[in-house]
Amino acid sequence: MVKKAVGLFLILFLLGGLSALAAEKVVKVGVVYEQTGNVATFGQSAVNATKMAAEEINAKGGIKGVGRIELVIEDNKSDAAESANAYNKLIFKDKVVGILGPVTSTNTLAAGPIAQQAGIPVITPTSTNPRVTQVGDYIFRACFIDPFQGRVMAVFAAKELKFKRVAVMPEVTSDYAMGLCQFFKENFEKLGGKVVAEEKFSTGDQDFSAQLTKIKATNPDAIYVGSYYNDVALISRQARQLGINVPLIGGDGFDSPKLFEIGKEAVVGHYFTNHYSPDDQDPVTQKFVKAYKAKYGQTPDALAALGYDAANLLFDAIRRAGKADPKAIRDALAKTKGFKGVSGSITFDENRNPVKAAVILQVQKDGSQKFVKKVQP
Ligand code: PHE
């Protein structure tokens, strides 16, 4: 008799435990970032911020009514084919309900069609090429796009720095770089400026002396470089060695602590457009800067800020969808209005691009980035 009662009690206890486990639902979110390879600092910052965002939500018990967030994190090694492989794994094996990343345009363009076809919503924090979201209605981004970014620097260079002659250097394998240089050029010429040289280079190039020698002969006021921090740092050093002492100007690809680590005094004075400044006194921005610094011991760069915003945009859409269903999440995402991000307020236009301000930053002697101005769209 006693034995029977103990047995029954045990069974009830086990059942209770099982149902408690079932109640702890999990929402699987895929993350594909450039954590190794030639733009590794971009992905590392984005992963840090994504983890922070997920931990904050999970500390409150997860997404209300839907479940705890489980991140499935993949490294695409800064490579387009690896990005597509990671999407296939996340969608068909892990069965994630949404994907964050990659951070660069070429890699997002390579993977995007897989998610579009499978009906899995994607948010890229920082892929700025206009074609990225044209892949389809499941692809969103948390950043402005390059026609705007190119114009902002063209106006600043022509009107405020009074530059008349600028040389342009695009990296030819990058959709981002090719587009951005084109947008800069069109706008700079419209403002009466002259593009005095256009010297291309390719990913992995280490020696830029041929291009820089030609550029030097055209006597430019600045060189607009379309690429990421590694290339920019090397080009800067070699330009100085050749006696070219004008600043390099460019876009968000300049943003990495490595720019100064590699480029040192050769990158001081460079101007670039970016998504956010850690000096922005907005309370939402400052709260994030403080929390990120406390957790990682670093000032968050734009990749961290936008990685954080992209993650929270997705979590917010899952909450509003009320279920871990990719189509419902997509529809909720499309209706995002005035989402208060650390990089500004986010409302998507009909092409799933937020309309947001850009900032202009200048590299200082100590490697910090001075906030110069904010430009509204
Ligand atoms: N905008 C770049 C691209 O589209 C990526 C990037 C974003 C780089 C932000 C640095 C900072 O490829």
Coordinates of C-alpha atoms and ligand atoms in Angstrom, one line a residue:
M1 CA 0.0 0.0 0.0
V2 CA 2.7 2.4 1.1
K3 CA 4.8 1.3 -1.9
K4 CA 1.9 1.9 -4.3
A5 CA 1.4 5.4 -2.9
V6 CA 5.1 6.2 -3.3
G7 CA 5.0 4.9 -6.9
L8 CA 2.1 7.1 -7.8
F9 CA 3.7 10.0 -6.2
L10 CA 6.8 9.4 -8.2
I11 CA 4.9 9.2 -11.5
L12 CA 3.0 12.4 -10.7
F13 CA 6.3 14.1 -9.9
L14 CA 7.9 13.0 -13.1
L15 CA 4.9 14.1 -15.2
G16 CA 4.9 17.5 -13.4
G17 CA 8.6 17.8 -14.3
L18 CA 8.0 16.9 -17.9
S19 CA 5.2 19.5 -18.4
A20 CA 7.3 22.1 -16.8
L21 CA 10.0 21.3 -19.4
A22 CA 7.4 21.5 -22.2
A23 CA 6.3 24.9 -20.9
E24 CA 9.8 26.2 -21.3
K25 CA 9.5 26.7 -25.0
V26 CA 12.5 27.7 -27.1
V27 CA 12.7 30.0 -30.1
K28 CA 15.6 29.2 -32.4
V29 CA 17.3 32.2 -34.0
G30 CA 20.1 31.7 -36.5
V31 CA 23.1 34.0 -36.5
V32 CA 25.6 34.2 -39.4
Y33 CA 28.5 36.6 -38.9
E34 CA 32.0 37.2 -40.2
Q35 CA 33.9 36.1 -37.0
T36 CA 37.1 35.1 -38.8
G37 CA 38.6 36.1 -42.1
N38 CA 39.3 39.5 -43.5
V39 CA 36.5 41.5 -41.8
A40 CA 36.6 39.5 -38.5
T41 CA 36.1 42.5 -36.2
F42 CA 32.8 43.2 -37.8
G43 CA 31.3 39.8 -37.0
Q44 CA 32.9 39.6 -33.5
S45 CA 31.3 42.9 -32.5
A46 CA 27.9 41.8 -34.0
V47 CA 28.0 38.5 -32.1
N48 CA 28.9 40.1 -28.8
A49 CA 26.0 42.5 -29.2
T50 CA 23.6 39.7 -30.3
K51 CA 24.4 37.6 -27.3
M52 CA 23.9 40.6 -25.0
A53 CA 20.5 41.3 -26.5
A54 CA 19.4 37.6 -26.1
E55 CA 20.7 37.4 -22.6
E56 CA 18.8 40.6 -21.6
I57 CA 15.5 39.1 -23.0
N58 CA 16.1 35.7 -21.5
A59 CA 16.9 37.2 -18.1
K60 CA 13.3 38.4 -18.2
G61 CA 12.0 34.9 -19.0
G62 CA 12.3 35.1 -22.8
I63 CA 9.8 36.5 -25.3
K64 CA 6.5 36.8 -23.6
G65 CA 4.2 34.0 -24.5
V66 CA 6.6 32.6 -27.1
G67 CA 9.6 31.3 -25.4
R68 CA 13.3 31.6 -24.5
I69 CA 15.7 32.6 -27.3
E70 CA 18.2 30.1 -28.3
L71 CA 20.9 31.5 -30.7
V72 CA 22.5 29.1 -33.2
I73 CA 25.7 30.9 -34.2
E74 CA 27.6 30.2 -37.4
D75 CA 30.9 31.8 -38.6
N76 CA 30.9 32.5 -42.3
K77 CA 34.6 33.2 -42.3
S78 CA 34.0 36.5 -44.2
D79 CA 33.1 34.3 -47.2
A80 CA 30.1 34.3 -49.6
A81 CA 29.9 30.5 -50.2
E82 CA 30.2 29.9 -46.5
S83 CA 27.4 32.3 -45.8
A84 CA 25.1 30.3 -48.1
N85 CA 26.2 27.0 -46.5
A86 CA 25.4 28.5 -43.0
Y87 CA 21.9 29.5 -44.2
N88 CA 21.2 26.0 -45.5
K89 CA 22.2 24.5 -42.2
L90 CA 20.3 26.9 -40.1
I91 CA 17.1 26.7 -42.2
F92 CA 16.9 23.0 -43.0
K93 CA 18.8 21.3 -40.1
D94 CA 18.3 23.6 -37.1
K95 CA 14.9 24.9 -38.3
V96 CA 15.4 28.5 -37.1
V97 CA 12.5 30.9 -37.3
G98 CA 14.7 33.9 -38.4
I99 CA 18.2 34.8 -39.3
L100 CA 20.5 37.7 -38.2
G101 CA 23.4 38.5 -40.6
P102 CA 25.7 38.5 -42.4
V103 CA 27.1 42.0 -41.9
T104 CA 28.5 42.6 -45.4
S105 CA 26.6 43.1 -48.7
T106 CA 28.3 40.5 -50.8
N107 CA 27.8 37.8 -48.2
T108 CA 24.1 38.7 -47.6
L109 CA 23.5 38.8 -51.3
A110 CA 24.9 35.3 -51.6
A111 CA 22.8 33.8 -48.9
G112 CA 19.6 35.9 -49.0
P113 CA 17.9 34.0 -51.9
I114 CA 18.0 30.7 -49.8
A115 CA 16.0 32.3 -47.0
Q116 CA 13.7 34.1 -49.4
Q117 CA 12.8 30.9 -51.0
A118 CA 12.4 29.0 -47.8
G119 CA 10.3 31.8 -46.3
I120 CA 12.6 32.6 -43.4
P121 CA 12.9 36.3 -42.4
V122 CA 16.4 37.8 -42.4
I123 CA 17.7 41.0 -40.8
T124 CA 21.2 42.1 -41.8
P125 CA 22.5 44.8 -39.4
T126 CA 24.8 46.6 -41.8
S127 CA 24.6 45.4 -45.4
T128 CA 24.2 48.7 -47.1
N129 CA 24.1 47.9 -50.8
P130 CA 20.6 48.7 -52.2
R131 CA 20.3 45.2 -53.9
V132 CA 20.4 43.3 -50.6
T133 CA 16.7 43.8 -49.7
Q134 CA 15.6 43.6 -53.4
V135 CA 16.2 39.9 -53.1
G136 CA 12.7 39.7 -51.7
D137 CA 10.1 40.5 -49.0
Y138 CA 11.7 38.3 -46.3
I139 CA 15.0 40.4 -46.3
F140 CA 15.2 43.4 -44.0
R141 CA 18.1 45.6 -42.7
A142 CA 18.8 47.8 -39.7
C143 CA 20.9 50.3 -41.6
F144 CA 20.6 53.1 -44.2
I145 CA 21.7 52.3 -47.8
D146 CA 24.7 53.4 -49.9
P147 CA 23.1 55.9 -52.2
F148 CA 22.5 58.0 -49.1
Q149 CA 25.9 57.2 -47.5
G150 CA 27.7 58.1 -50.7
R151 CA 25.8 61.4 -51.1
V152 CA 26.5 62.4 -47.5
M153 CA 30.3 62.2 -48.0
A154 CA 30.1 63.8 -51.4
V155 CA 28.2 66.8 -49.9
F156 CA 30.6 67.1 -47.0
A157 CA 33.7 66.8 -49.2
A158 CA 32.5 69.3 -51.7
K159 CA 30.7 71.9 -49.5
E160 CA 32.4 71.7 -46.2
L161 CA 35.9 70.5 -46.9
K162 CA 35.8 72.4 -50.2
F163 CA 37.5 69.5 -52.1
K164 CA 37.5 69.9 -55.8
R165 CA 39.5 66.9 -57.0
V166 CA 39.0 63.5 -55.5
A167 CA 40.5 60.1 -56.6
V168 CA 38.4 57.0 -56.2
M169 CA 39.6 53.5 -55.3
P170 CA 37.0 50.7 -55.3
E171 CA 37.6 47.1 -54.3
V172 CA 36.2 45.2 -57.3
T173 CA 34.9 42.0 -55.7
S174 CA 32.8 43.8 -53.2
D175 CA 29.2 44.8 -54.2
Y176 CA 29.3 47.3 -51.3
A177 CA 32.6 49.0 -52.5
M178 CA 31.6 49.2 -56.2
G179 CA 28.2 50.6 -55.4
L180 CA 29.4 53.1 -52.8
C181 CA 32.2 54.5 -55.0
Q182 CA 29.7 55.0 -57.8
F183 CA 27.2 56.8 -55.5
F184 CA 30.0 59.0 -54.2
K185 CA 31.2 59.8 -57.7
E186 CA 27.8 60.7 -59.1
N187 CA 27.0 63.0 -56.3
F188 CA 30.4 64.6 -56.1
E189 CA 30.3 65.4 -59.8
K190 CA 26.8 66.8 -59.6
L191 CA 28.1 69.2 -57.0
G192 CA 30.8 70.4 -59.4
G193 CA 33.7 68.2 -58.1
K194 CA 36.0 66.3 -60.3
V195 CA 36.9 62.6 -60.0
V196 CA 40.5 62.8 -61.2
A197 CA 41.3 59.1 -61.1
E198 CA 39.6 55.8 -60.6
E199 CA 42.0 53.1 -59.6
K200 CA 40.6 49.6 -58.8
F201 CA 42.1 46.9 -56.7
S202 CA 41.0 43.4 -55.6
T203 CA 40.4 41.6 -52.4
G204 CA 43.7 40.4 -50.8
D205 CA 45.9 42.9 -52.6
Q206 CA 48.8 44.0 -50.5
D207 CA 50.6 46.3 -52.9
F208 CA 48.9 49.4 -54.0
S209 CA 51.9 51.3 -55.3
A210 CA 50.8 51.1 -59.0
Q211 CA 47.4 52.7 -58.2
L212 CA 48.8 55.2 -55.8
T213 CA 51.6 56.4 -58.1
K214 CA 49.0 57.2 -60.8
I215 CA 46.8 58.9 -58.2
K216 CA 49.6 61.0 -56.9
A217 CA 50.2 62.4 -60.4
T218 CA 46.6 63.7 -60.5
N219 CA 47.2 65.8 -57.3
P220 CA 43.9 65.1 -55.6
D221 CA 42.5 66.8 -52.4
A222 CA 41.5 63.4 -51.1
I223 CA 41.1 59.7 -52.0
Y224 CA 37.7 58.0 -51.6
V225 CA 38.4 54.4 -50.8
G226 CA 35.6 51.9 -51.1
S227 CA 36.5 48.9 -49.0
Y228 CA 37.0 47.6 -45.5
Y229 CA 39.5 48.5 -42.7
N230 CA 42.4 46.2 -43.6
D231 CA 42.6 47.6 -47.1
V232 CA 42.1 51.2 -46.0
A233 CA 44.9 50.9 -43.4
L234 CA 47.4 49.4 -45.9
I235 CA 46.5 51.9 -48.6
S236 CA 46.9 54.8 -46.1
R237 CA 50.4 53.6 -45.1
Q238 CA 51.5 53.2 -48.6
A239 CA 50.1 56.5 -49.7
R240 CA 52.1 58.3 -46.9
Q241 CA 55.3 56.4 -48.0
L242 CA 54.7 57.7 -51.5
G243 CA 54.4 61.2 -50.1
I244 CA 50.6 61.5 -50.6
N245 CA 49.5 63.5 -47.6
V246 CA 45.8 64.1 -48.3
P247 CA 43.2 62.4 -46.2
L248 CA 41.4 59.2 -47.2
I249 CA 37.6 59.5 -47.1
G250 CA 35.1 56.7 -47.3
G251 CA 32.2 54.8 -45.7
D252 CA 31.2 52.5 -42.8
G253 CA 33.8 49.9 -43.9
F254 CA 36.5 52.1 -42.2
D255 CA 34.9 51.3 -38.8
S256 CA 37.1 48.9 -36.9
P257 CA 39.6 49.3 -34.0
K258 CA 42.0 47.6 -36.4
L259 CA 42.0 50.6 -38.8
F260 CA 44.2 52.5 -36.3
E261 CA 46.1 49.5 -35.0
I262 CA 47.4 48.7 -38.5
G263 CA 47.3 52.2 -40.0
K264 CA 48.7 54.2 -37.0
E265 CA 49.4 57.9 -37.9
A266 CA 48.8 57.2 -41.6
V267 CA 45.0 57.0 -40.8
V268 CA 44.8 60.1 -38.6
G269 CA 42.6 62.8 -40.2
H270 CA 40.5 60.4 -42.3
Y271 CA 36.8 61.1 -42.5
F272 CA 34.1 58.5 -42.9
T273 CA 30.4 58.1 -42.8
N274 CA 29.0 55.7 -40.2
H275 CA 25.8 54.5 -38.6
Y276 CA 26.2 55.8 -35.1
S277 CA 28.6 57.5 -32.7
P278 CA 29.2 56.3 -29.2
D279 CA 29.2 60.0 -28.2
D280 CA 25.5 60.3 -29.2
Q281 CA 23.9 61.6 -25.9
D282 CA 20.6 59.9 -26.6
P283 CA 19.7 57.9 -23.4
V284 CA 19.0 54.7 -25.3
T285 CA 22.4 54.9 -27.0
Q286 CA 24.2 55.8 -23.7
K287 CA 22.6 52.9 -21.8
F288 CA 23.8 50.5 -24.5
V289 CA 27.3 51.9 -24.6
K290 CA 27.6 51.6 -20.8
A291 CA 26.3 48.0 -20.7
Y292 CA 28.5 46.9 -23.7
K293 CA 31.6 48.5 -22.2
A294 CA 30.9 46.8 -18.8
K295 CA 30.5 43.4 -20.4
Y296 CA 33.2 43.4 -23.1
G297 CA 35.6 46.1 -22.0
Q298 CA 35.4 47.9 -25.3
T299 CA 33.6 50.9 -26.7
P300 CA 30.9 49.4 -29.1
D301 CA 31.5 50.2 -32.8
A302 CA 28.7 50.5 -35.3
L303 CA 28.7 46.8 -35.9
A304 CA 27.9 46.2 -32.2
A305 CA 25.3 48.9 -32.2
L306 CA 23.5 47.7 -35.3
G307 CA 24.0 44.0 -34.4
Y308 CA 22.2 44.8 -31.2
D309 CA 19.4 46.7 -33.0
A310 CA 19.0 43.9 -35.6
A311 CA 18.6 41.3 -32.8
N312 CA 16.1 43.4 -30.9
L313 CA 14.1 44.2 -34.1
L314 CA 13.7 40.5 -34.6
F315 CA 12.9 39.7 -31.0
D316 CA 10.3 42.5 -31.0
A317 CA 8.7 41.2 -34.2
I318 CA 8.5 37.7 -32.6
R319 CA 6.8 39.2 -29.6
R320 CA 4.3 41.0 -31.7
A321 CA 3.7 38.0 -33.9
G322 CA 2.9 36.1 -30.7
K323 CA 4.3 32.8 -32.1
A324 CA 7.5 31.3 -33.5
D325 CA 6.1 31.3 -37.0
P326 CA 8.4 32.7 -39.8
K327 CA 5.6 34.1 -41.9
A328 CA 3.9 35.8 -38.9
I329 CA 7.3 37.1 -37.8
R330 CA 8.0 38.5 -41.3
D331 CA 4.6 40.2 -41.4
A332 CA 5.2 41.7 -37.9
L333 CA 8.7 42.9 -39.0
A334 CA 7.2 44.7 -42.0
K335 CA 4.9 46.6 -39.7
T336 CA 7.8 47.9 -37.4
K337 CA 7.1 51.5 -36.6
G338 CA 9.4 53.9 -34.7
F339 CA 11.4 51.1 -33.1
K340 CA 13.8 52.8 -30.7
G341 CA 17.2 51.4 -31.6
V342 CA 20.6 52.5 -30.2
S343 CA 21.4 53.7 -33.8
G344 CA 18.2 55.7 -34.0
S345 CA 14.5 55.2 -34.7
I346 CA 13.6 52.5 -37.2
T347 CA 10.6 52.4 -39.6
F348 CA 10.9 50.4 -42.8
D349 CA 10.1 51.9 -46.1
E350 CA 8.3 49.7 -48.8
N351 CA 11.7 48.1 -49.7
R352 CA 12.4 47.1 -46.1
N353 CA 15.0 49.7 -45.6
P354 CA 15.0 52.0 -42.6
V355 CA 15.3 55.7 -43.3
K356 CA 18.0 56.9 -40.9
A357 CA 20.6 59.6 -40.3
A358 CA 24.3 59.1 -40.9
V359 CA 27.1 60.5 -38.9
I360 CA 30.5 61.7 -40.1
L361 CA 33.5 60.7 -38.0
Q362 CA 37.1 61.7 -38.1
V363 CA 40.0 59.5 -36.9
Q364 CA 42.0 61.3 -34.1
K365 CA 45.7 61.0 -33.1
D366 CA 44.8 58.6 -30.2
G367 CA 42.8 56.4 -32.6
S368 CA 39.4 57.5 -31.3
Q369 CA 36.8 58.7 -33.8
K370 CA 35.6 62.2 -33.3
F371 CA 32.0 62.9 -34.0
V372 CA 31.9 65.7 -36.7
K373 CA 28.2 65.9 -37.6
K374 CA 24.9 64.1 -38.0
V375 CA 23.2 64.2 -41.4
Q376 CA 19.4 63.5 -41.7
P377 CA 18.1 61.8 -44.8
Ligands
PHE1 N1 28.2 48.3 -45.1 C1 29.1 47.3 -45.3 C2 28.6 46.3 -46.4 O1 27.6 46.5 -46.9 C3 29.4 46.5 -44.1 C4 29.8 47.3 -42.9 C5 28.9 47.9 -42.1 C6 31.1 47.6 -42.6 C7 29.2 48.7 -41.0 C8 31.5 48.3 -41.5 C9 30.5 48.9 -40.7 O2 29.3 45.4 -46.9

